[in-house]
Amino acid sequence: ATQTLTVDVNTEEKQSIKMLRQVAGIKLVMSDAIPQNAACIELTINGYSSSLNPKTGVGSTATEHVRKWEYSTSNIGKTNTNYTLYTFLPKEEHTVDVTIRVEGTDGKDIVNYTLEGISVEKNKMTVISGYLLSMDLTTSVNVEGEWGTDIEVEI
């Protein structure tokens, strides 16, 4: 939305301007304790836009995005760890597939699966949470800080 603002140099004027984020957030919250044999966790998101078209305010290219977090010995045993990505969207609402992969210290996958059709929206945070290593998944969307309203997604 746009708002016209007229400014007169001889008049003091106060205006309140509400600015919305042009990004969507995707957060993975892993309830499981990080096992001793885990080397890293990797998220792959399809439909990720790496750049913003400033004229339209939408993501200009939809591609695959891979993000990896390496574990250190200080991470072992921690629960409720979270991993967050931000993306520009090619439109106001969008769906993405999210692949979650936990790699072991032996180079083999501990977990590797894809959640399809996860809803994401501009100015909102989609939270995927649950016991990921035991495959007991729940997906929910919540608002963090000044993000927009909740979206509920059930898988």
PDB file of C-alpha atoms in Angstrom:
ATOM      1  CA  ALA A   1       0.000   0.000   0.000  1.00  0.00           C
ATOM      2  CA  THR A   2       1.148   3.538  -0.665  1.00  0.00           C
ATOM      3  CA  GLN A   3       0.464   6.744   1.164  1.00  0.00           C
ATOM      4  CA  THR A   4       0.967  10.261  -0.181  1.00  0.00           C
ATOM      5  CA  LEU A   5       2.672  12.586   2.268  1.00  0.00           C
ATOM      6  CA  THR A   6       2.673  16.332   1.683  1.00  0.00           C
ATOM      7  CA  VAL A   7       5.336  18.241   3.560  1.00  0.00           C
ATOM      8  CA  ASP A   8       5.246  21.995   4.167  1.00  0.00           C
ATOM      9  CA  VAL A   9       8.562  23.402   5.380  1.00  0.00           C
ATOM     10  CA  ASN A  10       6.735  25.977   7.523  1.00  0.00           C
ATOM     11  CA  THR A  11       4.562  23.451   9.393  1.00  0.00           C
ATOM     12  CA  GLU A  12       5.568  20.860  11.951  1.00  0.00           C
ATOM     13  CA  GLU A  13       4.009  17.548  10.929  1.00  0.00           C
ATOM     14  CA  LYS A  14       4.064  14.159  12.647  1.00  0.00           C
ATOM     15  CA  GLN A  15       3.151  11.044  10.726  1.00  0.00           C
ATOM     16  CA  SER A  16       3.092   7.432  11.804  1.00  0.00           C
ATOM     17  CA  ILE A  17       4.332   5.097   9.105  1.00  0.00           C
ATOM     18  CA  LYS A  18       3.876   1.349   9.377  1.00  0.00           C
ATOM     19  CA  MET A  19       6.545  -0.593   7.512  1.00  0.00           C
ATOM     20  CA  LEU A  20       6.149  -4.291   6.827  1.00  0.00           C
ATOM     21  CA  ARG A  21       8.948  -6.756   6.241  1.00  0.00           C
ATOM     22  CA  GLN A  22       9.375  -7.872   2.640  1.00  0.00           C
ATOM     23  CA  VAL A  23      10.618 -11.284   3.762  1.00  0.00           C
ATOM     24  CA  ALA A  24       9.135 -14.514   5.019  1.00  0.00           C
ATOM     25  CA  GLY A  25      10.826 -16.540   7.728  1.00  0.00           C
ATOM     26  CA  ILE A  26      11.140 -20.304   8.023  1.00  0.00           C
ATOM     27  CA  LYS A  27      12.306 -21.657  11.373  1.00  0.00           C
ATOM     28  CA  LEU A  28      13.030 -25.271  12.234  1.00  0.00           C
ATOM     29  CA  VAL A  29      12.860 -26.136  15.955  1.00  0.00           C
ATOM     30  CA  MET A  30      14.284 -29.581  16.744  1.00  0.00           C
ATOM     31  CA  SER A  31      12.937 -30.863  20.080  1.00  0.00           C
ATOM     32  CA  ASP A  32      15.259 -33.907  20.109  1.00  0.00           C
ATOM     33  CA  ALA A  33      18.603 -33.811  21.868  1.00  0.00           C
ATOM     34  CA  ILE A  34      21.419 -33.499  19.339  1.00  0.00           C
ATOM     35  CA  PRO A  35      23.022 -36.948  19.253  1.00  0.00           C
ATOM     36  CA  GLN A  36      26.733 -37.509  19.775  1.00  0.00           C
ATOM     37  CA  ASN A  37      27.105 -38.913  16.260  1.00  0.00           C
ATOM     38  CA  ALA A  38      25.595 -35.818  14.526  1.00  0.00           C
ATOM     39  CA  ALA A  39      27.967 -33.727  12.414  1.00  0.00           C
ATOM     40  CA  CYS A  40      25.539 -31.172  10.935  1.00  0.00           C
ATOM     41  CA  ILE A  41      21.970 -30.309  10.029  1.00  0.00           C
ATOM     42  CA  GLU A  42      21.049 -29.085   6.562  1.00  0.00           C
ATOM     43  CA  LEU A  43      17.851 -27.417   5.318  1.00  0.00           C
ATOM     44  CA  THR A  44      16.991 -27.226   1.642  1.00  0.00           C
ATOM     45  CA  ILE A  45      14.163 -24.913   0.631  1.00  0.00           C
ATOM     46  CA  ASN A  46      12.796 -24.786  -2.913  1.00  0.00           C
ATOM     47  CA  GLY A  47      11.114 -21.644  -4.200  1.00  0.00           C
ATOM     48  CA  TYR A  48      13.614 -19.478  -2.322  1.00  0.00           C
ATOM     49  CA  SER A  49      14.223 -16.033  -3.826  1.00  0.00           C
ATOM     50  CA  SER A  50      17.683 -14.616  -3.343  1.00  0.00           C
ATOM     51  CA  SER A  51      16.936 -11.119  -4.619  1.00  0.00           C
ATOM     52  CA  LEU A  52      14.169  -8.521  -4.388  1.00  0.00           C
ATOM     53  CA  ASN A  53      12.637  -6.581  -7.265  1.00  0.00           C
ATOM     54  CA  PRO A  54      12.447  -3.070  -5.729  1.00  0.00           C
ATOM     55  CA  LYS A  55       9.657  -1.946  -8.087  1.00  0.00           C
ATOM     56  CA  THR A  56       7.283  -4.796  -7.205  1.00  0.00           C
ATOM     57  CA  GLY A  57       8.466  -5.683  -3.691  1.00  0.00           C
ATOM     58  CA  VAL A  58       8.541  -9.410  -4.511  1.00  0.00           C
ATOM     59  CA  GLY A  59      11.298 -11.948  -4.956  1.00  0.00           C
ATOM     60  CA  SER A  60      12.635 -11.884  -8.476  1.00  0.00           C
ATOM     61  CA  THR A  61      14.093 -15.375  -8.834  1.00  0.00           C
ATOM     62  CA  ALA A  62      12.866 -18.616  -7.302  1.00  0.00           C
ATOM     63  CA  THR A  63      15.672 -21.094  -6.729  1.00  0.00           C
ATOM     64  CA  GLU A  64      16.759 -23.810  -4.324  1.00  0.00           C
ATOM     65  CA  HIS A  65      18.514 -22.689  -1.172  1.00  0.00           C
ATOM     66  CA  VAL A  66      20.670 -24.952   1.000  1.00  0.00           C
ATOM     67  CA  ARG A  67      21.833 -23.910   4.457  1.00  0.00           C
ATOM     68  CA  LYS A  68      24.045 -26.057   6.679  1.00  0.00           C
ATOM     69  CA  TRP A  69      24.863 -25.698  10.370  1.00  0.00           C
ATOM     70  CA  GLU A  70      27.871 -27.652  11.687  1.00  0.00           C
ATOM     71  CA  TYR A  71      27.705 -29.140  15.183  1.00  0.00           C
ATOM     72  CA  SER A  72      30.506 -28.872  17.720  1.00  0.00           C
ATOM     73  CA  THR A  73      30.955 -30.863  20.897  1.00  0.00           C
ATOM     74  CA  SER A  74      29.223 -28.060  22.833  1.00  0.00           C
ATOM     75  CA  ASN A  75      26.010 -28.711  20.815  1.00  0.00           C
ATOM     76  CA  ILE A  76      25.759 -32.403  21.749  1.00  0.00           C
ATOM     77  CA  GLY A  77      22.782 -33.116  24.013  1.00  0.00           C
ATOM     78  CA  LYS A  78      21.106 -29.725  23.489  1.00  0.00           C
ATOM     79  CA  THR A  79      17.338 -29.767  22.945  1.00  0.00           C
ATOM     80  CA  ASN A  80      14.966 -27.308  21.275  1.00  0.00           C
ATOM     81  CA  THR A  81      17.632 -26.019  18.912  1.00  0.00           C
ATOM     82  CA  ASN A  82      16.440 -23.758  16.120  1.00  0.00           C
ATOM     83  CA  TYR A  83      17.580 -22.906  12.618  1.00  0.00           C
ATOM     84  CA  THR A  84      16.109 -19.939  10.722  1.00  0.00           C
ATOM     85  CA  LEU A  85      16.103 -18.864   7.071  1.00  0.00           C
ATOM     86  CA  TYR A  86      14.636 -15.710   5.561  1.00  0.00           C
ATOM     87  CA  THR A  87      13.479 -15.423   1.970  1.00  0.00           C
ATOM     88  CA  PHE A  88      11.902 -12.997  -0.456  1.00  0.00           C
ATOM     89  CA  LEU A  89       8.748 -14.487  -1.959  1.00  0.00           C
ATOM     90  CA  PRO A  90       7.755 -14.430  -5.636  1.00  0.00           C
ATOM     91  CA  LYS A  91       4.238 -13.499  -4.460  1.00  0.00           C
ATOM     92  CA  GLU A  92       2.422 -12.568  -1.214  1.00  0.00           C
ATOM     93  CA  GLU A  93       1.704 -16.228  -0.291  1.00  0.00           C
ATOM     94  CA  HIS A  94       3.753 -19.170  -1.459  1.00  0.00           C
ATOM     95  CA  THR A  95       4.388 -22.829  -0.702  1.00  0.00           C
ATOM     96  CA  VAL A  96       7.781 -24.463  -0.473  1.00  0.00           C
ATOM     97  CA  ASP A  97       9.157 -27.938   0.070  1.00  0.00           C
ATOM     98  CA  VAL A  98      11.573 -28.192   2.998  1.00  0.00           C
ATOM     99  CA  THR A  99      14.122 -31.011   3.091  1.00  0.00           C
ATOM    100  CA  ILE A 100      15.660 -31.690   6.498  1.00  0.00           C
ATOM    101  CA  ARG A 101      18.868 -33.691   6.624  1.00  0.00           C
ATOM    102  CA  VAL A 102      20.944 -34.538   9.683  1.00  0.00           C
ATOM    103  CA  GLU A 103      24.328 -35.975   8.720  1.00  0.00           C
ATOM    104  CA  GLY A 104      26.294 -38.245  11.026  1.00  0.00           C
ATOM    105  CA  THR A 105      29.981 -38.008  11.819  1.00  0.00           C
ATOM    106  CA  ASP A 106      30.438 -41.049   9.540  1.00  0.00           C
ATOM    107  CA  GLY A 107      29.084 -39.035   6.568  1.00  0.00           C
ATOM    108  CA  LYS A 108      25.837 -41.015   6.408  1.00  0.00           C
ATOM    109  CA  ASP A 109      22.365 -39.542   6.878  1.00  0.00           C
ATOM    110  CA  ILE A 110      20.767 -39.929  10.292  1.00  0.00           C
ATOM    111  CA  VAL A 111      17.572 -38.308   8.932  1.00  0.00           C
ATOM    112  CA  ASN A 112      16.680 -37.153   5.430  1.00  0.00           C
ATOM    113  CA  TYR A 113      13.086 -36.339   4.510  1.00  0.00           C
ATOM    114  CA  THR A 114      11.027 -33.676   2.762  1.00  0.00           C
ATOM    115  CA  LEU A 115       7.962 -31.793   3.984  1.00  0.00           C
ATOM    116  CA  GLU A 116       5.956 -30.751   0.934  1.00  0.00           C
ATOM    117  CA  GLY A 117       3.700 -27.737   0.445  1.00  0.00           C
ATOM    118  CA  ILE A 118       4.666 -25.734   3.533  1.00  0.00           C
ATOM    119  CA  SER A 119       2.898 -22.346   3.487  1.00  0.00           C
ATOM    120  CA  VAL A 120       4.969 -19.209   3.828  1.00  0.00           C
ATOM    121  CA  GLU A 121       3.789 -15.607   3.689  1.00  0.00           C
ATOM    122  CA  LYS A 122       5.487 -12.255   3.546  1.00  0.00           C
ATOM    123  CA  ASN A 123       5.959 -10.705   7.011  1.00  0.00           C
ATOM    124  CA  LYS A 124       5.239 -14.022   8.785  1.00  0.00           C
ATOM    125  CA  MET A 125       7.368 -16.737  10.377  1.00  0.00           C
ATOM    126  CA  THR A 126       6.581 -20.385   9.564  1.00  0.00           C
ATOM    127  CA  VAL A 127       7.791 -22.627  12.378  1.00  0.00           C
ATOM    128  CA  ILE A 128       8.363 -26.351  11.784  1.00  0.00           C
ATOM    129  CA  SER A 129       8.811 -28.078  15.113  1.00  0.00           C
ATOM    130  CA  GLY A 130       8.870 -31.465  16.727  1.00  0.00           C
ATOM    131  CA  TYR A 131      10.922 -34.540  17.439  1.00  0.00           C
ATOM    132  CA  LEU A 132      12.634 -34.679  14.069  1.00  0.00           C
ATOM    133  CA  LEU A 133      14.982 -37.570  14.736  1.00  0.00           C
ATOM    134  CA  SER A 134      12.091 -39.809  15.799  1.00  0.00           C
ATOM    135  CA  MET A 135      10.009 -38.567  12.802  1.00  0.00           C
ATOM    136  CA  ASP A 136       7.173 -37.382  15.092  1.00  0.00           C
ATOM    137  CA  LEU A 137       6.585 -34.074  13.287  1.00  0.00           C
ATOM    138  CA  THR A 138       4.204 -31.251  14.005  1.00  0.00           C
ATOM    139  CA  THR A 139       4.117 -28.050  12.016  1.00  0.00           C
ATOM    140  CA  SER A 140       2.801 -24.774  13.316  1.00  0.00           C
ATOM    141  CA  VAL A 141       3.087 -21.124  12.490  1.00  0.00           C
ATOM    142  CA  ASN A 142       3.447 -18.447  15.094  1.00  0.00           C
ATOM    143  CA  VAL A 143       4.193 -14.762  15.250  1.00  0.00           C
ATOM    144  CA  GLU A 144       7.499 -13.586  16.658  1.00  0.00           C
ATOM    145  CA  GLY A 145       7.878  -9.927  17.552  1.00  0.00           C
ATOM    146  CA  GLU A 146       6.000  -7.665  15.193  1.00  0.00           C
ATOM    147  CA  TRP A 147       5.426 -10.293  12.504  1.00  0.00           C
ATOM    148  CA  GLY A 148       1.953 -10.608  10.927  1.00  0.00           C
ATOM    149  CA  THR A 149      -0.895 -12.862  12.052  1.00  0.00           C
ATOM    150  CA  ASP A 150      -0.705 -16.623  12.591  1.00  0.00           C
ATOM    151  CA  ILE A 151      -1.146 -19.240   9.863  1.00  0.00           C
ATOM    152  CA  GLU A 152      -1.954 -22.802  10.888  1.00  0.00           C
ATOM    153  CA  VAL A 153      -0.530 -25.687   8.831  1.00  0.00           C
ATOM    154  CA  GLU A 154      -1.070 -29.347   9.680  1.00  0.00           C
ATOM    155  CA  ILE A 155       0.982 -32.147   8.156  1.00  0.00           C
TER     156      ILE A 155
END
